[in-house]
PDB file of C-alpha atoms in Angstrom:
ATOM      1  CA  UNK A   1      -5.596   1.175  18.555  1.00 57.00           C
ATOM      2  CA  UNK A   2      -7.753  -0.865  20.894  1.00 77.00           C
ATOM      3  CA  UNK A   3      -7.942   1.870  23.539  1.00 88.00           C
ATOM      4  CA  UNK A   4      -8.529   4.184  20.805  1.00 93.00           C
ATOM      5  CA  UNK A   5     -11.574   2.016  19.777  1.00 95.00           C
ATOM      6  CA  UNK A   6     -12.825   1.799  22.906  1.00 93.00           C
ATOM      7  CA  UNK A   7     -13.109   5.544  23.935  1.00 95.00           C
ATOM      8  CA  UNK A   8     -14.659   6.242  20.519  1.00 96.00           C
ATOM      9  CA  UNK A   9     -17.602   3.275  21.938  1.00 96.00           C
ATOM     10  CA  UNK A  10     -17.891   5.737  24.604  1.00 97.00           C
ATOM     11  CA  UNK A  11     -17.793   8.417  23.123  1.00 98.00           C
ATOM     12  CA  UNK A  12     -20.996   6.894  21.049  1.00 97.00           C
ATOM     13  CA  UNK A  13     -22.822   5.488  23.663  1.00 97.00           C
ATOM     14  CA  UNK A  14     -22.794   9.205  25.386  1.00 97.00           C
ATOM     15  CA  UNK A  15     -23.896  10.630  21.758  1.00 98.00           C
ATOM     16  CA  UNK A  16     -27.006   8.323  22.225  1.00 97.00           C
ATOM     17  CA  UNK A  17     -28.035   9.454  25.531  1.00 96.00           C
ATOM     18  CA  UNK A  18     -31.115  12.095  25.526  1.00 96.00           C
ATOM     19  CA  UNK A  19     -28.996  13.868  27.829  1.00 96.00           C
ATOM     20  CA  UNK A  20     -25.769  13.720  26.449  1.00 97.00           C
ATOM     21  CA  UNK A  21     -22.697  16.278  27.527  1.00 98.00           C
ATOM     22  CA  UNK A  22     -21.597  16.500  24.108  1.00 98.00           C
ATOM     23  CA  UNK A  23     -22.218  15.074  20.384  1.00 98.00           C
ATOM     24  CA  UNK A  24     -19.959  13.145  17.957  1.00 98.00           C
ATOM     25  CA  UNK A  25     -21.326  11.693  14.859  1.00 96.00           C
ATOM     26  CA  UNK A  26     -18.326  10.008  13.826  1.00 97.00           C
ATOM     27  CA  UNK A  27     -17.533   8.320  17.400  1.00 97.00           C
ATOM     28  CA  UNK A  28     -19.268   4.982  16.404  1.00 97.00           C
ATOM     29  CA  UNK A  29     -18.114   4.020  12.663  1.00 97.00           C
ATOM     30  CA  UNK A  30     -14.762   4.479  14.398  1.00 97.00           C
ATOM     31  CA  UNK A  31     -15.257   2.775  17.313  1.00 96.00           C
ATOM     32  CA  UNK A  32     -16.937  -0.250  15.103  1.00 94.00           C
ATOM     33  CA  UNK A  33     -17.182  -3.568  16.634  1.00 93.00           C
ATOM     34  CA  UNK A  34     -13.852  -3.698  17.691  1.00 91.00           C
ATOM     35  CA  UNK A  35     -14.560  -0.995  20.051  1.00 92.00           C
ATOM     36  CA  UNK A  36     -18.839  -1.536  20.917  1.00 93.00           C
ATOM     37  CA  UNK A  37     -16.761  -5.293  22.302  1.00 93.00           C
ATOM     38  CA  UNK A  38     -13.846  -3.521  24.022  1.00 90.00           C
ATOM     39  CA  UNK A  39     -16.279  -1.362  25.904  1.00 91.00           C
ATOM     40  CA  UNK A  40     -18.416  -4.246  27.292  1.00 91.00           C
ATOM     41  CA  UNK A  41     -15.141  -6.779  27.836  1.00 88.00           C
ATOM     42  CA  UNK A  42     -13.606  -3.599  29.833  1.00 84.00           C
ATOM     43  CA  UNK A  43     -16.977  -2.653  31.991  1.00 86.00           C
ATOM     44  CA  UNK A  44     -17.464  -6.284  32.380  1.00 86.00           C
ATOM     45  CA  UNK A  45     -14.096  -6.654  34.112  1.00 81.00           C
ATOM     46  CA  UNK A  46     -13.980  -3.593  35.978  1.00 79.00           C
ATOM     47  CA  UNK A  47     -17.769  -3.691  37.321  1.00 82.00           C
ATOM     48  CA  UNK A  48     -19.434  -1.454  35.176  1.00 85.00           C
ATOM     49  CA  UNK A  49     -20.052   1.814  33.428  1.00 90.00           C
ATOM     50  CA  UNK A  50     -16.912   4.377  33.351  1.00 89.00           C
ATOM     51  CA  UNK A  51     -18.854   7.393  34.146  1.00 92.00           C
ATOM     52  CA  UNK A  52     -15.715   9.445  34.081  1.00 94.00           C
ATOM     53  CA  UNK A  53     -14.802   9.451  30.458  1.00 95.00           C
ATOM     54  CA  UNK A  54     -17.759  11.282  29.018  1.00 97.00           C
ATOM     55  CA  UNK A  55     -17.178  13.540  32.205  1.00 97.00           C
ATOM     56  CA  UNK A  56     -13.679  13.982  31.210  1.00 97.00           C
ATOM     57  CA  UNK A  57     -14.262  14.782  26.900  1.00 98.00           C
ATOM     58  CA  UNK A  58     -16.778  17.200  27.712  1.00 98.00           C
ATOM     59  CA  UNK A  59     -14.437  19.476  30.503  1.00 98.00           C
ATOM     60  CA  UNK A  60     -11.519  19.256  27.798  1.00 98.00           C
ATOM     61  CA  UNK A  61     -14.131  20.429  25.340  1.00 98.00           C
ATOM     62  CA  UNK A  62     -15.082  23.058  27.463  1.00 98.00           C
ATOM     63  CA  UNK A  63     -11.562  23.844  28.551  1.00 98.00           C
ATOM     64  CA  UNK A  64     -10.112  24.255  24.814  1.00 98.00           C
ATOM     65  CA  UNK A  65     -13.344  26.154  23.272  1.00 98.00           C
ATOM     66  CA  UNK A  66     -12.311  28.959  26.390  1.00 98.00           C
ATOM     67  CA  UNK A  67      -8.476  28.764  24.957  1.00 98.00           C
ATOM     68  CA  UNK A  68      -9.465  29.256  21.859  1.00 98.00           C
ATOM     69  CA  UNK A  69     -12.211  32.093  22.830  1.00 97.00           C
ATOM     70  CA  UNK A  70      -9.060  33.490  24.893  1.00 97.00           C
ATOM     71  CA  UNK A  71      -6.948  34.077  21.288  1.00 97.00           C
ATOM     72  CA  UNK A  72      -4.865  31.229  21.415  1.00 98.00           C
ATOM     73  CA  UNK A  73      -4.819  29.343  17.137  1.00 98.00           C
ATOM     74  CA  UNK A  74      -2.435  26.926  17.884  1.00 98.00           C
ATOM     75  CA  UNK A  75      -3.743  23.169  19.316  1.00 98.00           C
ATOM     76  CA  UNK A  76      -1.375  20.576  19.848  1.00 98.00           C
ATOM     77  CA  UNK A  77      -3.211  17.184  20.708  1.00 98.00           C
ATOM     78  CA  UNK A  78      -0.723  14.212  22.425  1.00 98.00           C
ATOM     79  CA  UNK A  79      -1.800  10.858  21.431  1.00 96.00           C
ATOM     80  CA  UNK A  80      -4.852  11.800  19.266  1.00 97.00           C
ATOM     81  CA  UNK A  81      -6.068   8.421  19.097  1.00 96.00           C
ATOM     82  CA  UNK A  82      -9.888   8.318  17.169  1.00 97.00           C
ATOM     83  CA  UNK A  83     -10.487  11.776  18.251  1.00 98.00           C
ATOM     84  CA  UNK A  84     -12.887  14.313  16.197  1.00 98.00           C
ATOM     85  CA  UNK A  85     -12.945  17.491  18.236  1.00 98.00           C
ATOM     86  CA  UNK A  86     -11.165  19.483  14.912  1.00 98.00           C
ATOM     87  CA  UNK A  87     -14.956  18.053  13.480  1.00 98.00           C
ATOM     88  CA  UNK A  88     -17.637  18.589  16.308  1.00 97.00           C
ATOM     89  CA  UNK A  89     -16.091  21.488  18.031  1.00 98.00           C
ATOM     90  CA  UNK A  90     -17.320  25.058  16.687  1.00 96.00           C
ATOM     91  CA  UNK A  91     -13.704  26.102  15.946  1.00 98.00           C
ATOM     92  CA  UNK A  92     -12.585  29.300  14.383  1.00 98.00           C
ATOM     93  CA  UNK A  93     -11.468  28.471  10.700  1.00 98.00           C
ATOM     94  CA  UNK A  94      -8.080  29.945  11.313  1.00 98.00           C
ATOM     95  CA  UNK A  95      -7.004  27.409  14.334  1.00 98.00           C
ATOM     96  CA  UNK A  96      -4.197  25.369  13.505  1.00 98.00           C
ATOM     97  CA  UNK A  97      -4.689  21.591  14.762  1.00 98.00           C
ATOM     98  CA  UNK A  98      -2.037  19.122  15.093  1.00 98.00           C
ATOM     99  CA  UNK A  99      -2.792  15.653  15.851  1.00 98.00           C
ATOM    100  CA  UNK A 100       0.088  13.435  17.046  1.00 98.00           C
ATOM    101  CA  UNK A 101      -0.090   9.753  17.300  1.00 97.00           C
ATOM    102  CA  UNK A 102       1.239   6.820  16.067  1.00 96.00           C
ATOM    103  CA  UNK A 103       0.899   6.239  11.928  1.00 96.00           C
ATOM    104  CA  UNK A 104      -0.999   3.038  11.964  1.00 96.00           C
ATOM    105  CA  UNK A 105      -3.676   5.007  14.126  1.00 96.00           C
ATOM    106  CA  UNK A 106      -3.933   7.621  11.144  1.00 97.00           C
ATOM    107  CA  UNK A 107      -4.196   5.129   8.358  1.00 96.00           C
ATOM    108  CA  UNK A 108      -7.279   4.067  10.469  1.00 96.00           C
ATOM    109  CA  UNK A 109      -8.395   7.082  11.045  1.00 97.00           C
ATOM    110  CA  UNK A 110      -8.270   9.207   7.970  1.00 97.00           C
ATOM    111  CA  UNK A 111     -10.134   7.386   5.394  1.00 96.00           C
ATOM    112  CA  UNK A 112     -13.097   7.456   7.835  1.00 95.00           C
ATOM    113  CA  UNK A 113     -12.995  11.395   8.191  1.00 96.00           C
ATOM    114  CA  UNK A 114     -11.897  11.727   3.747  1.00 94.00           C
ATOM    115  CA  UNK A 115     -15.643  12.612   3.455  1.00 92.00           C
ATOM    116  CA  UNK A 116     -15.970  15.246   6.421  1.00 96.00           C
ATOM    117  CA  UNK A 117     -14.388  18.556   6.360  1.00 97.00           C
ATOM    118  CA  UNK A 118     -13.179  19.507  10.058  1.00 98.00           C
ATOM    119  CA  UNK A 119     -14.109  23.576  10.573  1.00 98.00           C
ATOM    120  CA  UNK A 120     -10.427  24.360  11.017  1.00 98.00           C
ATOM    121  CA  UNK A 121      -6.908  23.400   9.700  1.00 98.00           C
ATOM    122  CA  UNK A 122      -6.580  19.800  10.961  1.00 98.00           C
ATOM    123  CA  UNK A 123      -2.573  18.566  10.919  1.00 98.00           C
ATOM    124  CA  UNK A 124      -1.656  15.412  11.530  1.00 98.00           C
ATOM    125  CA  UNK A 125       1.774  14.042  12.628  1.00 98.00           C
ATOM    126  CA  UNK A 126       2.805  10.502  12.591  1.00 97.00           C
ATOM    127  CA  UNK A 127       4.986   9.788  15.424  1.00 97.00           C
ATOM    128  CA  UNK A 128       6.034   7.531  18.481  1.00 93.00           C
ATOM    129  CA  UNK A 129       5.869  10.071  21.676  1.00 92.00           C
ATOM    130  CA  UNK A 130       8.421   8.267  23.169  1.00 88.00           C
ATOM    131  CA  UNK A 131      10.776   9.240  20.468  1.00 91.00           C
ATOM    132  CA  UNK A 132      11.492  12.211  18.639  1.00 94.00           C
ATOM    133  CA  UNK A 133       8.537  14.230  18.142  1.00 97.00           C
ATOM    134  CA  UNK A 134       8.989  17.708  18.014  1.00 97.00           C
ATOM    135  CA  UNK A 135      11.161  18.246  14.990  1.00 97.00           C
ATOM    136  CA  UNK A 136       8.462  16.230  12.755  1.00 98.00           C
ATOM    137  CA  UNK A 137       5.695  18.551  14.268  1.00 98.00           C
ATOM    138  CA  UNK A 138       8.042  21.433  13.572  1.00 98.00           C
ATOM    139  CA  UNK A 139       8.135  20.271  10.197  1.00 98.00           C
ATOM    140  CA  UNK A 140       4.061  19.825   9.833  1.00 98.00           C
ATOM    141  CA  UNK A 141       3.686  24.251  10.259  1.00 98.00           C
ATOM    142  CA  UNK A 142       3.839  24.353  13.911  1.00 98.00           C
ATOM    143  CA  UNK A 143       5.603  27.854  15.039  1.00 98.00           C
ATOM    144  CA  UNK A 144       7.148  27.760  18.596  1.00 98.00           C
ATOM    145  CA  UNK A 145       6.640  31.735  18.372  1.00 98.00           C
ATOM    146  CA  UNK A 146       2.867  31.187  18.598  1.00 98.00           C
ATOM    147  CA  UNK A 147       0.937  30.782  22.083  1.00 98.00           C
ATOM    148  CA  UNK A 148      -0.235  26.722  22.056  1.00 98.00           C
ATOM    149  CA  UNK A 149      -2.907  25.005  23.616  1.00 98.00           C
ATOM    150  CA  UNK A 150      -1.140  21.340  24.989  1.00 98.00           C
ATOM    151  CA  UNK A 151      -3.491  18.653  24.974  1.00 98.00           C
ATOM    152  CA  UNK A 152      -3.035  15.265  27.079  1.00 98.00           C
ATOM    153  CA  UNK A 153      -6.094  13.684  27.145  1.00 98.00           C
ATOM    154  CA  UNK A 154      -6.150  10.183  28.691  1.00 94.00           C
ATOM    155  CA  UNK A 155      -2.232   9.872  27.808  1.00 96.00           C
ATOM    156  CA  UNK A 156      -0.338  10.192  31.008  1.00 96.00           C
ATOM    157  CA  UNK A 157      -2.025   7.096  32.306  1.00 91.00           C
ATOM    158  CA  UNK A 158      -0.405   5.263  30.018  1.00 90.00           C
ATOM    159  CA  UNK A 159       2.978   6.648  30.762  1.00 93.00           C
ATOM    160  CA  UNK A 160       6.068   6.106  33.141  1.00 91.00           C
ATOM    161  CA  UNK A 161       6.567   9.631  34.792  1.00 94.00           C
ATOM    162  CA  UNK A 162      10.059  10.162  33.549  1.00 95.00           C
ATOM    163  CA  UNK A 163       8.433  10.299  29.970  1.00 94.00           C
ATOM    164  CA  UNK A 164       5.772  12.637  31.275  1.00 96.00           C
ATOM    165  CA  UNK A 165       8.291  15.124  32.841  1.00 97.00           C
ATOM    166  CA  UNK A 166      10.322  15.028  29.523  1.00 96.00           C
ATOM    167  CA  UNK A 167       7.030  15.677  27.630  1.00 97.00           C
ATOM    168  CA  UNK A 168       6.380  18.444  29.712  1.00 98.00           C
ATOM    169  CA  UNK A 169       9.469  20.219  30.066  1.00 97.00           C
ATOM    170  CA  UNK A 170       9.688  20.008  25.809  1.00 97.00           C
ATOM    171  CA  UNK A 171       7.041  21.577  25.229  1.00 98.00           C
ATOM    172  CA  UNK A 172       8.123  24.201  28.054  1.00 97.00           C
ATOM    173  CA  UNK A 173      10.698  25.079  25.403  1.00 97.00           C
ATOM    174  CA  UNK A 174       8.381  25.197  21.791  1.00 98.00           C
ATOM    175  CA  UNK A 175       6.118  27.807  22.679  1.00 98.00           C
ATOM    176  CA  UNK A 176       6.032  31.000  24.222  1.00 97.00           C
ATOM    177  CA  UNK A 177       4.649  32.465  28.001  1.00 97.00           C
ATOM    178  CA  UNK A 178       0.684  32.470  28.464  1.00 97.00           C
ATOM    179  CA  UNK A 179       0.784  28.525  26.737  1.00 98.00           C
ATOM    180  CA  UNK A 180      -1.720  26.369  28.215  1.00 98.00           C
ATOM    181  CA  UNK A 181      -1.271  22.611  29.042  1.00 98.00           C
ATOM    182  CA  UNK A 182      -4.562  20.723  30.142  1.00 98.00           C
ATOM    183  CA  UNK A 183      -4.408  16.858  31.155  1.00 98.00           C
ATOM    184  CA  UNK A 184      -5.372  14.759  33.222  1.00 97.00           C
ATOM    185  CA  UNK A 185      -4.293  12.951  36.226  1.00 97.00           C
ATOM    186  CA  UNK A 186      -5.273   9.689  37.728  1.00 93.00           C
ATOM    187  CA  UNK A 187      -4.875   9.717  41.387  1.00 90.00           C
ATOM    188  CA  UNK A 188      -1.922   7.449  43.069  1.00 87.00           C
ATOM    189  CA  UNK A 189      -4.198   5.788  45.443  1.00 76.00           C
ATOM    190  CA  UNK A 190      -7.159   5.326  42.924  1.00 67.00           C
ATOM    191  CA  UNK A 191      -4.373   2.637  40.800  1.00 73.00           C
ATOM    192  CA  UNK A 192      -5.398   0.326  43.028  1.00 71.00           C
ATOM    193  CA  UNK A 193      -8.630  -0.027  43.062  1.00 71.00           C
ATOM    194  CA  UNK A 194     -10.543  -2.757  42.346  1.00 71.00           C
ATOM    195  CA  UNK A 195     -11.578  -1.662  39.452  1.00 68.00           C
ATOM    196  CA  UNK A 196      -8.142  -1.137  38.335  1.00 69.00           C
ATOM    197  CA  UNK A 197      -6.672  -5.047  38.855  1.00 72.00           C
ATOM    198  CA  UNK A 198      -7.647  -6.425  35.751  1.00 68.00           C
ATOM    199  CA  UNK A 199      -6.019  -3.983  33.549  1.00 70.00           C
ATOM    200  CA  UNK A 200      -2.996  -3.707  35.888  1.00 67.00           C
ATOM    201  CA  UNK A 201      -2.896  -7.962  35.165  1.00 72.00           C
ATOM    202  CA  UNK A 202      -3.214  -7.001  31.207  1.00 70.00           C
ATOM    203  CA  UNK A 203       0.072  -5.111  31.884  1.00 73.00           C
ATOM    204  CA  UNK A 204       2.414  -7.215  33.384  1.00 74.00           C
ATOM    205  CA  UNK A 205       1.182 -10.374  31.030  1.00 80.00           C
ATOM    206  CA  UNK A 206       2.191  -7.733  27.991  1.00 77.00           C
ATOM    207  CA  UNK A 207       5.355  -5.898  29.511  1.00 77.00           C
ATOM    208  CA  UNK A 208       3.266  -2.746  29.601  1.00 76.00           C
ATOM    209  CA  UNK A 209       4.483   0.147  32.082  1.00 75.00           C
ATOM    210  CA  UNK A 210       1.643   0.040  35.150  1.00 74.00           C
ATOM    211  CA  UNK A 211      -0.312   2.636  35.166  1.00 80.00           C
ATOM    212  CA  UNK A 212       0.556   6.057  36.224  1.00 90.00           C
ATOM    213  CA  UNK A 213      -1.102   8.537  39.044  1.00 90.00           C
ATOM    214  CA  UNK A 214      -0.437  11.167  41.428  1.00 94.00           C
ATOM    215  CA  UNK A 215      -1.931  12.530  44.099  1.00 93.00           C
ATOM    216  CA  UNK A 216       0.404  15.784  43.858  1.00 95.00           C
ATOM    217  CA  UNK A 217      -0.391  17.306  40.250  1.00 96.00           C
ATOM    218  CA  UNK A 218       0.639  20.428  41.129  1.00 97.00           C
ATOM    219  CA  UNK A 219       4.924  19.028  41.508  1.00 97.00           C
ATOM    220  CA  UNK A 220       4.134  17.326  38.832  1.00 97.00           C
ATOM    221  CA  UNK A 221       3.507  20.127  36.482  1.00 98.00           C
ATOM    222  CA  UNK A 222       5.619  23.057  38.612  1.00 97.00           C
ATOM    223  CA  UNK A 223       8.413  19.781  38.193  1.00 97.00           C
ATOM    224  CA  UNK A 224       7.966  19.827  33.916  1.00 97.00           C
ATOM    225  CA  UNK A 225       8.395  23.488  33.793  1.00 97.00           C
ATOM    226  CA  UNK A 226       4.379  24.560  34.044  1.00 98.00           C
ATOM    227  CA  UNK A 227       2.673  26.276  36.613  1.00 97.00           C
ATOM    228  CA  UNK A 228      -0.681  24.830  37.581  1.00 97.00           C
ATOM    229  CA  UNK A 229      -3.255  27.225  37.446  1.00 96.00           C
ATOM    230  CA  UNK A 230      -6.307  25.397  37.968  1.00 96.00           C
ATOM    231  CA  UNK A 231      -6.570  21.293  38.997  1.00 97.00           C
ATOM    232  CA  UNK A 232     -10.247  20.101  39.682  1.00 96.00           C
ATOM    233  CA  UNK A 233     -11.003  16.616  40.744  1.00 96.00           C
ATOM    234  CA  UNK A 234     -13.323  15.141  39.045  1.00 94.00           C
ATOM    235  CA  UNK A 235     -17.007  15.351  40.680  1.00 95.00           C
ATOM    236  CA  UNK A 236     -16.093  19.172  41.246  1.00 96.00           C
ATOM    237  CA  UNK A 237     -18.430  21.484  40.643  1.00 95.00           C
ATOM    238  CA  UNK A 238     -16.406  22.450  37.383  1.00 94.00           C
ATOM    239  CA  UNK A 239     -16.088  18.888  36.486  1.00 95.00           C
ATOM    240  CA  UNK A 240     -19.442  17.134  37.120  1.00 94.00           C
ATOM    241  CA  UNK A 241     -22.042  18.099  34.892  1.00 96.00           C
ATOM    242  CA  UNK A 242     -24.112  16.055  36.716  1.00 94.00           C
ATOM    243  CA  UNK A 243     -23.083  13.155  36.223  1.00 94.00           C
ATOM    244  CA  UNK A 244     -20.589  11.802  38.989  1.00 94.00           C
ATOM    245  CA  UNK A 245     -20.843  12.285  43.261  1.00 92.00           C
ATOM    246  CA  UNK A 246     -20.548  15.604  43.859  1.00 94.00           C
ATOM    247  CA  UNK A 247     -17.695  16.567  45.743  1.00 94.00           C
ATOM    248  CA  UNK A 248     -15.813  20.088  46.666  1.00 92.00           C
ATOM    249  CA  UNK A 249     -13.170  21.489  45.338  1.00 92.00           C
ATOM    250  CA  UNK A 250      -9.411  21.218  45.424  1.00 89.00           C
ATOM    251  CA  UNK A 251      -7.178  18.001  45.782  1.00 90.00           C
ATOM    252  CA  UNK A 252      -8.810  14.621  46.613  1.00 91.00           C
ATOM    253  CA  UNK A 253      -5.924  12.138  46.932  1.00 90.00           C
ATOM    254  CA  UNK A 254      -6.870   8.964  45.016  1.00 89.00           C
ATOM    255  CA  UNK A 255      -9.365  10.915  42.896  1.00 91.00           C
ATOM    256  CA  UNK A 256      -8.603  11.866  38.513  1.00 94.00           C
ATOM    257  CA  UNK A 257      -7.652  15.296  38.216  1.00 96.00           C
ATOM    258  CA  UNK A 258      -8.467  17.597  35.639  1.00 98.00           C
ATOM    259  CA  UNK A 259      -5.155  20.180  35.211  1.00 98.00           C
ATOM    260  CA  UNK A 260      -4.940  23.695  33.830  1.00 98.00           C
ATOM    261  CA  UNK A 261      -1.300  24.932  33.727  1.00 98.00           C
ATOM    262  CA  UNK A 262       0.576  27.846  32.260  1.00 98.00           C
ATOM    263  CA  UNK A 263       4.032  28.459  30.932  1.00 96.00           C
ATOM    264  CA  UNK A 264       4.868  31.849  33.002  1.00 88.00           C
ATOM    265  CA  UNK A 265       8.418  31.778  31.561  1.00 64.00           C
ATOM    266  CA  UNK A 266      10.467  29.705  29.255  1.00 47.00           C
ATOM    267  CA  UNK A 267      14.289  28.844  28.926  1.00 47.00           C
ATOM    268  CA  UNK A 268      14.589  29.326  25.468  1.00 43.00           C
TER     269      UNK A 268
END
């Protein structure tokens, strides 16, 4: 929940800013203290402001209003955390949503939002992702018939790549061809960084899996059954918004990368 607390700080911080890339109301009674202190304790350590998280919520609101636009009613959000997009998003009424996340991050989570209706069906799934999770969000109304927008926001960091590849190549199988997966990917090199020592240090004192990254997104995803149809590094031209060092386009090794892929076939 921590993490969760602290990208909803962020997520409130950029809702303050006169030129903010996106609005959410509800970021900052989530985030609450807890999260306002995890923000400053985290820039504190790493040596300031993470510039790529607002960056990073506004492409994947970007990305899934075009899915959406495109036909696809059928969202499927990984590790959900404090997130509000079914909320601040202009989403057709008919969209299913399903949230998946852990249940102590729901009984958080709900009573906040009792009060707010989102502007489509919201769904939420209480599960460990490292388990079992596709016959409970079977269960919740999800239809493996129906094209599905994959969302993995912020979650494959926090992963060892044998549970990303097994993520992937499930939900190869629950949905059919012209599925979209977006994520994204911290770069191999980039784990290293300065930045990146004193949460590296909060893993191995807590038995936490160190961080994951690539540099070769594209094997990743072609590996899990995808095919990558669009990855953008962040400071792009696609993924900037003005707000990081601009940068051209295509692979920058050590660089987050933002990840469009499509399910061209399926085994099933």
């Amino acid at each position: 929940m921590s993490t969760a607390n602290w990208i909803a700080a962020v997520r409130a911080r950029e809702t303050r800013r006169r030129d903010r890339l996106f609005a959410d109301p509800l970021a900052e009674v989530l985030a609450g203290e807890h999260g306002a202190a995890m923000m400053a304790r985290s820039e504190q350590a790493s040596g300031g402001e993470n510039r790529f998280i607002p960056v990073r919520v506004r492409w994947f609101d970007d990305a899934t209003a075009a899915a959406v636009a495109s036909g696809i009613r059928q969202v499927v959000l990984f590790g959900a955390g404090l997130d509000t997009r079914p909320y601040r998003l202009d989403l057709p009424a008919d969209v299913d949503w399903y949230e998946l996340d852990r249940p102590e991050t729901f009984a958080y989570k709900d009573p906040v939002l009792a009060t707010t209706v989102p502007h489509c069906r919201r769904h939420t799934v209480a599960v460990d992702l490292t388990d079992d999770w596709g016959t409970p969000l079977r269960a919740s109304g999800f239809d493996p018939t129906r094209q599905t927008l994959w969302l993995a926001e912020s979650l494959f960091f926090y992963l060892v790549e044998e549970s990303i590849l097994r993520l992937l190549r499930q939900t190869a199988t629950l949905c059919p061809p012209g599925s979209l997966f977006l994520a994204d990917v911290m770069g191999a090199a980039g784990l290293h960084a300065p930045a990146m020592r004193a949460y590296r240090d909060h893993c191995v004192r807590n038995n936490l899996p160190l961080p994951f990254g690539s540099d070769d997104p594209a094997t990743l995803f072609a590996t899990g059954g995808w095919a990558p149809e669009r990855i953008t590094a962040a400071g792009a031209p696609d993924a900037n918004y003005g707000r990081l060092p601009e940068i051209g386009n295509g692979l920058h090794p050590g660089w987050p990368h933002l990840v469009t892929a499509r399910l061209a076939h399926t085994d099933h």
